[in-house]
XYZ file of C-alpha atoms in Angstrom:
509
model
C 81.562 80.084 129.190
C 84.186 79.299 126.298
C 85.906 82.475 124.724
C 84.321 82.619 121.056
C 86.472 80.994 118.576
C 88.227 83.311 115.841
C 88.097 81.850 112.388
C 89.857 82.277 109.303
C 87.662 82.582 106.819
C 88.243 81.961 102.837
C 86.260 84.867 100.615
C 86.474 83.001 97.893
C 84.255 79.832 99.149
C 82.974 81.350 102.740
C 84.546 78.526 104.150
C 86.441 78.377 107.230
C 90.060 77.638 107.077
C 91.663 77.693 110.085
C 90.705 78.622 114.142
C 93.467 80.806 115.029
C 92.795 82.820 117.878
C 89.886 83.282 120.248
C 87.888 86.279 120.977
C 89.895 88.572 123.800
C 88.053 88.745 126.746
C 88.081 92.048 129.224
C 91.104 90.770 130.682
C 92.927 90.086 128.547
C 92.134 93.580 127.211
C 93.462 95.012 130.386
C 96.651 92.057 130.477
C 97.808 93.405 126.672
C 96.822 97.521 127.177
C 99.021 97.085 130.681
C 101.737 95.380 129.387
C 101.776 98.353 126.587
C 101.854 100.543 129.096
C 104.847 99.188 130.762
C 106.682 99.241 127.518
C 106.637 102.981 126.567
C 110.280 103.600 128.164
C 112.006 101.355 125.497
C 110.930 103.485 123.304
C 111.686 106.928 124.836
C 115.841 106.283 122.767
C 114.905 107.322 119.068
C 117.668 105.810 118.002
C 115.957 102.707 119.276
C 113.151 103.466 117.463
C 114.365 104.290 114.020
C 115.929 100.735 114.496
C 113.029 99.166 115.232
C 111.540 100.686 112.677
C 113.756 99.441 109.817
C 113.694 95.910 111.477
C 110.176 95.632 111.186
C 110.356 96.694 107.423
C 113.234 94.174 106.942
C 111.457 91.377 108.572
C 108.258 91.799 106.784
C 110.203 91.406 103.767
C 111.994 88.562 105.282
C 108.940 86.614 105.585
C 106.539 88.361 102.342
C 106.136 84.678 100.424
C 104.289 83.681 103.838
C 102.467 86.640 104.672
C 101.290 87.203 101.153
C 100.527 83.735 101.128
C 98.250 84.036 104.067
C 96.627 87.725 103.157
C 95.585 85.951 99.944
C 93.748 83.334 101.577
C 91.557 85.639 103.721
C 91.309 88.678 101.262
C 91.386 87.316 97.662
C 92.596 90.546 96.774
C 95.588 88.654 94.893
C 98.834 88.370 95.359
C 100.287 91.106 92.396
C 97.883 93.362 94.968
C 99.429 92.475 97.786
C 102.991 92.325 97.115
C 102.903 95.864 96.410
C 100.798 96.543 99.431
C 103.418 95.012 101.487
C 105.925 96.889 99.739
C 104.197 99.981 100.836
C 103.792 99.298 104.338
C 107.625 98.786 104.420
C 108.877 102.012 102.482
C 106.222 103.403 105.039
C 107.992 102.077 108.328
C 111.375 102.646 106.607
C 109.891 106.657 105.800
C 108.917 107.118 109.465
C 112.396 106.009 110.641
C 114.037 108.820 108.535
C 111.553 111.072 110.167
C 112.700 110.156 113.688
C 116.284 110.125 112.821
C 115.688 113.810 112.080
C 113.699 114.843 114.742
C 112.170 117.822 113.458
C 108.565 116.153 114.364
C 109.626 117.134 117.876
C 108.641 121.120 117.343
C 111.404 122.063 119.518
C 110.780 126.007 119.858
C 113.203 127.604 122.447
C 113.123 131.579 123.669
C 115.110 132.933 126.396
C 113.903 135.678 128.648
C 113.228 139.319 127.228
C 111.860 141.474 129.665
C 111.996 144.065 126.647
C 108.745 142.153 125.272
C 105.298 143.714 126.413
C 104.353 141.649 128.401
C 107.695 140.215 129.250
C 108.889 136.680 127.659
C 110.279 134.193 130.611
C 112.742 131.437 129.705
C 110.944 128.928 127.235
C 111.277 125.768 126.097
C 108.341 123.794 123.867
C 108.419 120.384 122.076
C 106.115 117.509 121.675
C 106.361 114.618 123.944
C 104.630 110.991 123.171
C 100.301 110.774 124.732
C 100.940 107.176 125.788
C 99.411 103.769 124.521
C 97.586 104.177 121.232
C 94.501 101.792 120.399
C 94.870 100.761 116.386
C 91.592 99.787 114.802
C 92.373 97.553 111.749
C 90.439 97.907 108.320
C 89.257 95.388 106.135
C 90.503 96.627 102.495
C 93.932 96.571 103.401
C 95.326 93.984 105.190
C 99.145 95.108 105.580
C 98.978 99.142 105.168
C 95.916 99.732 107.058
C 96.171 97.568 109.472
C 98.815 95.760 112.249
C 102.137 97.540 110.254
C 99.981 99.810 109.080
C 100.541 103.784 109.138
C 98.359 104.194 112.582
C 100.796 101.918 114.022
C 104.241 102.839 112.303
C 103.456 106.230 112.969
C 102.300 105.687 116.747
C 105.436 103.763 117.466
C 107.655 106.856 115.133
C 106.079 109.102 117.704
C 106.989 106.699 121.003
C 103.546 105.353 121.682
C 102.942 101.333 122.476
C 100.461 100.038 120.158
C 97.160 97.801 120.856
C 96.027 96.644 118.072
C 92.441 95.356 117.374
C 92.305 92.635 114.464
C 89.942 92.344 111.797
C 88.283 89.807 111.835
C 88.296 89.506 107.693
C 92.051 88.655 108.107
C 92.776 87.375 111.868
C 95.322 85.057 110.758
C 97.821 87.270 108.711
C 97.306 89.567 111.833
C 98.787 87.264 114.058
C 101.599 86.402 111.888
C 102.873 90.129 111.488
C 102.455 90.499 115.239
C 104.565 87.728 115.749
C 107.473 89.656 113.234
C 106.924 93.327 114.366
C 107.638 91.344 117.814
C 110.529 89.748 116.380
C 111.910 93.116 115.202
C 111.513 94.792 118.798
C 113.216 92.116 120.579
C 116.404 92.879 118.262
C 116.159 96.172 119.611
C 115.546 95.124 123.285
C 112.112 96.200 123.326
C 109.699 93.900 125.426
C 107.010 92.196 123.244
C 104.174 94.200 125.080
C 105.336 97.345 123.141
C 102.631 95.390 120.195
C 99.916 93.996 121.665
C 96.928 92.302 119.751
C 93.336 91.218 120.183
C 89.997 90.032 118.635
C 86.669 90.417 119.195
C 83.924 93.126 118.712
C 83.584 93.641 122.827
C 87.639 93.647 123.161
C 87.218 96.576 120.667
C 84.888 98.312 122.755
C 87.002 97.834 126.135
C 90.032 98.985 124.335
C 88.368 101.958 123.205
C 87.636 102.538 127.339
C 90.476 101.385 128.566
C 91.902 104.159 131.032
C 95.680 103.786 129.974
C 95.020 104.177 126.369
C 95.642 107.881 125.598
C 94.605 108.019 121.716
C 92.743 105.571 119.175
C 93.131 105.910 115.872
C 90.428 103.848 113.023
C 89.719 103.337 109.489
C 86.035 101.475 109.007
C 82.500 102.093 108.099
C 80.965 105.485 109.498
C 78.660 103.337 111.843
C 81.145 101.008 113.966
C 83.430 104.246 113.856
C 81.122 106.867 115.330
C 80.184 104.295 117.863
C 83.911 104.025 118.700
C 83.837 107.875 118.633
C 80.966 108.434 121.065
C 82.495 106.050 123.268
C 86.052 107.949 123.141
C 84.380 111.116 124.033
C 82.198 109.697 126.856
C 85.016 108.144 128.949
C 85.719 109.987 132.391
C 89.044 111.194 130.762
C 88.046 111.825 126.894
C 90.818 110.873 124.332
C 91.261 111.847 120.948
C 89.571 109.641 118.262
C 91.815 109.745 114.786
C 88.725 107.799 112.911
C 88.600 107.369 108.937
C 84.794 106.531 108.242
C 83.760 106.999 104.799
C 83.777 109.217 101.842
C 81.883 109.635 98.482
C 84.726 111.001 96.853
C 82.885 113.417 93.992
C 84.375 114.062 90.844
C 83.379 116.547 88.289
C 83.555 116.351 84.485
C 83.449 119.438 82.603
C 81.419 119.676 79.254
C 84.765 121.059 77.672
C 86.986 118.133 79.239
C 84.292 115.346 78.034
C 84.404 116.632 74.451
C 88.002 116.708 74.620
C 88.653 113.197 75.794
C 85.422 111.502 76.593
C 87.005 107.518 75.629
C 89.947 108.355 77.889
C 88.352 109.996 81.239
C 85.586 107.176 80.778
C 88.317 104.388 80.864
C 89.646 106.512 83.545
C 86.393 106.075 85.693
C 85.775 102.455 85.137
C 89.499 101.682 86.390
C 89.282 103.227 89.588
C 85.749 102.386 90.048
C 86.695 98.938 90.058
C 90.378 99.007 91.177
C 90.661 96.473 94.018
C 87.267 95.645 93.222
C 85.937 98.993 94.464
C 86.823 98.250 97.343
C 89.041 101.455 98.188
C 88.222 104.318 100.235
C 89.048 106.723 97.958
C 87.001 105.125 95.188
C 84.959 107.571 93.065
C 81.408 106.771 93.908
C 79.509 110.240 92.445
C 80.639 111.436 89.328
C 78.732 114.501 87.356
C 79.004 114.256 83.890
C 77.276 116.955 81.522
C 74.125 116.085 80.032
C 74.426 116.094 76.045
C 76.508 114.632 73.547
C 80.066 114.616 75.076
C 78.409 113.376 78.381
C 77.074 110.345 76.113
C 80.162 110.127 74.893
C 82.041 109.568 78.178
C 79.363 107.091 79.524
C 79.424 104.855 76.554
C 83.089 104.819 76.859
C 82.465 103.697 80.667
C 80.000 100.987 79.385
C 82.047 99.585 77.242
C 85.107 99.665 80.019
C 83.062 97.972 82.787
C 81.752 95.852 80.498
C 84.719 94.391 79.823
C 85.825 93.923 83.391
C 85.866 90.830 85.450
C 83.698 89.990 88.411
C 85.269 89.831 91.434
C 85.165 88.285 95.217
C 84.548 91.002 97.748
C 86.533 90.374 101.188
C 83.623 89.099 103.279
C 80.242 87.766 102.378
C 78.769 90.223 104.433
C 80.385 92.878 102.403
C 78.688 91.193 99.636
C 75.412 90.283 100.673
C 75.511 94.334 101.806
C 76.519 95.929 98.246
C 73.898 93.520 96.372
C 71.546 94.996 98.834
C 72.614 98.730 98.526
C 72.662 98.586 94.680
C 69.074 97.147 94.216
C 67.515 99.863 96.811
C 69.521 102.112 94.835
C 68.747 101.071 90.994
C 64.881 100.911 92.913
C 64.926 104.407 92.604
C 62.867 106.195 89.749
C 64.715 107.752 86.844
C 67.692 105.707 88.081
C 68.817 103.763 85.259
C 71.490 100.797 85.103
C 73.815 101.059 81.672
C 75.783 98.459 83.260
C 73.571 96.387 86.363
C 76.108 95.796 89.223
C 75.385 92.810 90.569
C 75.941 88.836 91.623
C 78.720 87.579 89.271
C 78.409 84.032 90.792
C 77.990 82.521 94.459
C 80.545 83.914 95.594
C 81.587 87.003 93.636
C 79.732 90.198 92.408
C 79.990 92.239 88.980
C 80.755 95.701 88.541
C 78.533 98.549 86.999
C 77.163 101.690 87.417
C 73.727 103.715 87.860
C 72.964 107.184 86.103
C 70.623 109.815 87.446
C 69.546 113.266 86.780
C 71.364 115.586 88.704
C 68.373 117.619 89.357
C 67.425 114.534 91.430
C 70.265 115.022 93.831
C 69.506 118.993 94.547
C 67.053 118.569 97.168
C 66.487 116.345 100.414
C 64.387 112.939 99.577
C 64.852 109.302 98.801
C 67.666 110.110 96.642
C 70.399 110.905 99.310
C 70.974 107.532 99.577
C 72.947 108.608 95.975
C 74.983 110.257 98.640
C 75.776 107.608 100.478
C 78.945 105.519 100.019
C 78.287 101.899 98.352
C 81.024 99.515 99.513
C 82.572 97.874 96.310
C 82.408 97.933 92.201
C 79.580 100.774 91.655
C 79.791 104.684 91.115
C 77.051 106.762 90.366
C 77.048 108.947 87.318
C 74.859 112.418 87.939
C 74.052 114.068 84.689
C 73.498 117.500 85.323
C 72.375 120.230 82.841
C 74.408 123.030 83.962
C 77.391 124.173 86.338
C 74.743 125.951 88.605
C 72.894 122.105 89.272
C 76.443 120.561 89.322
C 77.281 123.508 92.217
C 73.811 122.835 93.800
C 74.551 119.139 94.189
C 78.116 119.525 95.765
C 76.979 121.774 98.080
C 74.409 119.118 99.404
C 77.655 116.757 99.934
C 79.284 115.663 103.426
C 83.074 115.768 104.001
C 85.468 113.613 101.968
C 88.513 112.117 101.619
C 89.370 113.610 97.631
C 87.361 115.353 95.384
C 88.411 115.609 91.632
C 87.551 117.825 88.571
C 88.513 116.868 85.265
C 89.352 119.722 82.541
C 90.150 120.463 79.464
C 93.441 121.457 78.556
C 92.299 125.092 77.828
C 90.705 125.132 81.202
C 93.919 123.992 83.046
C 95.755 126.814 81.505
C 93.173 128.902 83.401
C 90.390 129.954 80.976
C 87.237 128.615 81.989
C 85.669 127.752 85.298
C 88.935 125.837 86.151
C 89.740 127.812 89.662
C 86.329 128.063 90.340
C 85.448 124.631 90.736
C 88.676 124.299 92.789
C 86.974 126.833 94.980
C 84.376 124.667 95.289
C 86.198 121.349 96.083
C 88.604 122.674 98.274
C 85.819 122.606 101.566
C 84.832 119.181 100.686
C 87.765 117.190 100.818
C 91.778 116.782 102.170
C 92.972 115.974 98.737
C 92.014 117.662 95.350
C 92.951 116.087 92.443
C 93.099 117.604 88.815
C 92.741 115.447 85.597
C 93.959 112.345 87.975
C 91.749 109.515 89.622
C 91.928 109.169 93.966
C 92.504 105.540 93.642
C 96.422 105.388 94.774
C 97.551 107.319 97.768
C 101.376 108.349 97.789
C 103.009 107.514 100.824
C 104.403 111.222 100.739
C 105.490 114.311 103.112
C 103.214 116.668 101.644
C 100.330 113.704 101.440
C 97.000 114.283 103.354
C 94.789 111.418 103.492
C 91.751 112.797 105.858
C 89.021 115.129 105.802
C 86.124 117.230 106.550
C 83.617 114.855 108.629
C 82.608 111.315 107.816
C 85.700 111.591 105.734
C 87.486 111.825 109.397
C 86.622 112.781 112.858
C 89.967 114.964 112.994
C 91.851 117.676 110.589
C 95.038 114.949 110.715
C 95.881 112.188 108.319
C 96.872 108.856 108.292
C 98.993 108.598 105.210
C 102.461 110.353 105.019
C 105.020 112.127 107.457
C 102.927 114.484 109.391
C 100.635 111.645 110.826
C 102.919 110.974 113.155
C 101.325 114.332 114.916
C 98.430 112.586 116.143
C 100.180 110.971 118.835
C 101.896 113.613 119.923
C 101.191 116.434 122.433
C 103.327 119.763 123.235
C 105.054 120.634 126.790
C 106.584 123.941 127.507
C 109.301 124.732 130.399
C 109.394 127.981 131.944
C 112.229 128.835 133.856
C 113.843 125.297 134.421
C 117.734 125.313 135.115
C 119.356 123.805 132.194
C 120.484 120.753 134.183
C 116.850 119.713 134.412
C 115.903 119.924 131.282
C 115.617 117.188 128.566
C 118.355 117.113 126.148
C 116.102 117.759 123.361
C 116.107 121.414 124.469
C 119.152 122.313 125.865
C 120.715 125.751 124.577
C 123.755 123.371 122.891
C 121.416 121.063 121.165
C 123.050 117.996 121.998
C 121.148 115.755 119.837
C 121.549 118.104 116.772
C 117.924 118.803 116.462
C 116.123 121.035 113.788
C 114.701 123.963 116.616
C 113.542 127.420 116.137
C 115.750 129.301 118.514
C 114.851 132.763 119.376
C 113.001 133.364 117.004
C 115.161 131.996 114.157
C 114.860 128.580 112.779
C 118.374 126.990 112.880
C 119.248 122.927 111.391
């Protein structure tokens, strides 16, 4: 039987452009996952690393008129979009090379012996060595910084872990091409080509997933494909840890004091990140509770009139189109669910924004209307209108985990009259990231940057987005007692590498 053929595929017409790969078959699962495996000691020099690192970012750069080129053709997400994607991805590769040039993301801890202590401290030496081949899962929304130069991977290879990546399918050609330049940028550096391996196809996903050389998987998709990817992590004779983004509602809250204050300018707010990318982020704001009454009318005419005014656009795949037509109607099906602006079909091919309103009393109690709760792939939020903070509280509290959650004051209230810290309180167990009088659309490739969260959100307390993601990969060692001629460099009582260490106690750089 024929390997399946992998298509590229143009959103914009559904038609397909170009065959440029076939589906991986369990073999060749094994062939690329192996040949990973075998690379891991080029990696083990950071110095090697870091240089591969900034090779990669210079050769994406190097060839951005083709790869943007390309990403446009199987996203349509523009190329103004994606040239500042790609940008990303390469300060991001460029970021995690600093990282390993420092080496603090080591944890080297040393103490020597104390027999003083109760009970009595041997020699010890701890610091974090690499788990071994990581399994990438591409996503769909973003085509360079989620997926083959992405974060999972930059910060996998940061932390000295080969890379298999799976492609999605929404964009298998551009996936090949970067391959083809991260590959480029390791053979500069004498690393084998295997250190990057990549394959397509739902069932090479699956056997990647099992595969028993791959020692950590890391995801960004839909809640169902990852929890399936999740299970099967968990399941395997020797369970590996499952770094899976699945999906968040991302709820922000209005206060009555903040919409009479600025009702035009939060609604404008809204309807930009609503539709940013159209709505086709992760962190888009898909419940929003707005205070019933006059300033609440005030903000949601100002968000009528907003996405009124915006464009239809085309939606990466026509599945992913076909599904939010479906998941608005069942929605806007729902009684006392009304439609200001009806989200819908813009043309064959694309689909309009809007946005549904519902009482907020709706959303209190289990029924029909947690699907309200449930994240709607691309440009729709739903606006709750609640009548006071205790039914705002009592629908948060029915919520799931998430990736942000936002409150919006008024100035008085940020200065700390009000309810202001309260409603942090209140945020703070839902989400990674709480934002104040700011929209979640736009995440800062940052050290102090957390992009994860409570469950869907993530199936972990790590993120994928900044400096410390490059824990995931990572696991600690301790050595008890080992003559210093055995020991790794990295923790050697003269530090021969110059590494940031707690020693004895005392943190020393």
């Amino acid at each position: 039987m024929a390997a399946a053929p992998v298509w590229s595929v143009d959103p914009r017409t559904g038609k397909q452009r170009e065959q440029v790969a076939v589906e991986a078959t369990a073999q060749e699962v094994d062939a690329a996952v192996r040949a990973a495996y075998a690379a891991r000691g080029s990696l083990a020099d950071r110095t090697v690393r870091a240089a591969f690192l900034r090779g990669a970012a210079d050769q994406l750069e190097a060839a951005k008129n083709q790869l943007v080129e390309v990403a446009d053709a199987e996203t349509a997400l523009g190329p103004v979009r994606l040239n500042g994607e790609l940008a990303r991805t390469c300060y991001q590769l460029r970021a995690f090379a600093d990282i390993v040039d420092e080496g603090a993301f080591l944890d080297v801890v040393i103490n020597h012996p104390d027999d003083t202590a109760t009970p009595p401290i041997p020699d010890l030496r701890r610091y974090k060595v690499p788990l071994g081949v990581v399994a990438v899962y591409s996503a769909s929304n973003f085509p360079f910084a989620f997926s083959v130069p992405g974060g999972d991977t930059a910060s996998a290879l940061a932390a000295g872990c080969p890379v298999v990546v799976k492609a999605h399918p929404d964009h298998p050609g551009l996936s090949e091409l970067v391959a083809k330049v991260l590959r480029r940028a390791a053979a500069e550096q004498g690393i084998p080509d295997g250190v990057l391996g990549l394959v397509h196809g739902f069932e090479a996903g699956v056997e990647l997933v099992k595969h028993p050389l791959v020692s950590a998987a890391g995801f960004t998709g839909s809640v169902r494909g990852g929890r399936a990817l999740f299970d099967a992590a968990a399941s395997r004779p020797v369970p590996i840890p499952f770094h899976g983004e699945l999906g968040s509602l991302n709820p922000v809250v209005i206060t009555e004091a903040a919409a009479a204050e600025r009702a035009e300018a939060i609604g404008t707010g809204l309807a930009g990140s609503m539709t940013l990318g159209v709505g086709q982020f992760c962190v888009k704001p898909g419940l929003v509770l707005v205070p019933a009454g006059s300033a609440g009318d005030g903000l949601v005419k100002s968000l009528t009139d907003a996405v009124s005014d915006t464009d239809s656009g085309v939606l990466l795949d026509h599945r992913m189109r076909d599904n939010f037509l479906a998941g608005v109607s069942e929605r806007a099906g729902l009684p006392d669910v009304d439609s200001p602006v009806t989200p819908g079909a813009g043309s064959e091919h694309t689909v309009s924004p809007g946005f549904l309103t519902v009482p907020a009393e709706r959303l209190t109690a289990e029924g029909a209307y947690d699907l309200l709760l449930e994240e709607c792939f691309g440009p729709v939020t739903v606006v709750a209108r609640y009548d006071d903070d205790a039914q705002a509280n009592a629908v948060l509290s029915r919520l799931p985990g998430n990736l942000t959650a936002t409150v919006h004051l008024s100035a008085g209230e940020a200065a700390g009259e009000g309810r202001g810290a309260e409603i942090l309180a209140e945020l703070t167990p839902l989400a990674g990231r709480v934002l104040v009088n700011a929209w979640p659309t736009g995440v800062a490739v940052a050290a102090a940057q957390h992009h994860g969260g409570p469950y869907p959100a993530t199936t972990s307390t790590s993120t994928s987005v900044g400096g410390t993601a490059i824990e995931r990969w990572l696991r600690p060692v301790a050595y008890q007692n080992t003559p210093e001629a055995l020991l790794p460099l990295e923790l050697r009582d003269d530090n021969p590498l110059g590494l940031p260490r707690r020693y004895d106690g005392h943190l020393e750089r």
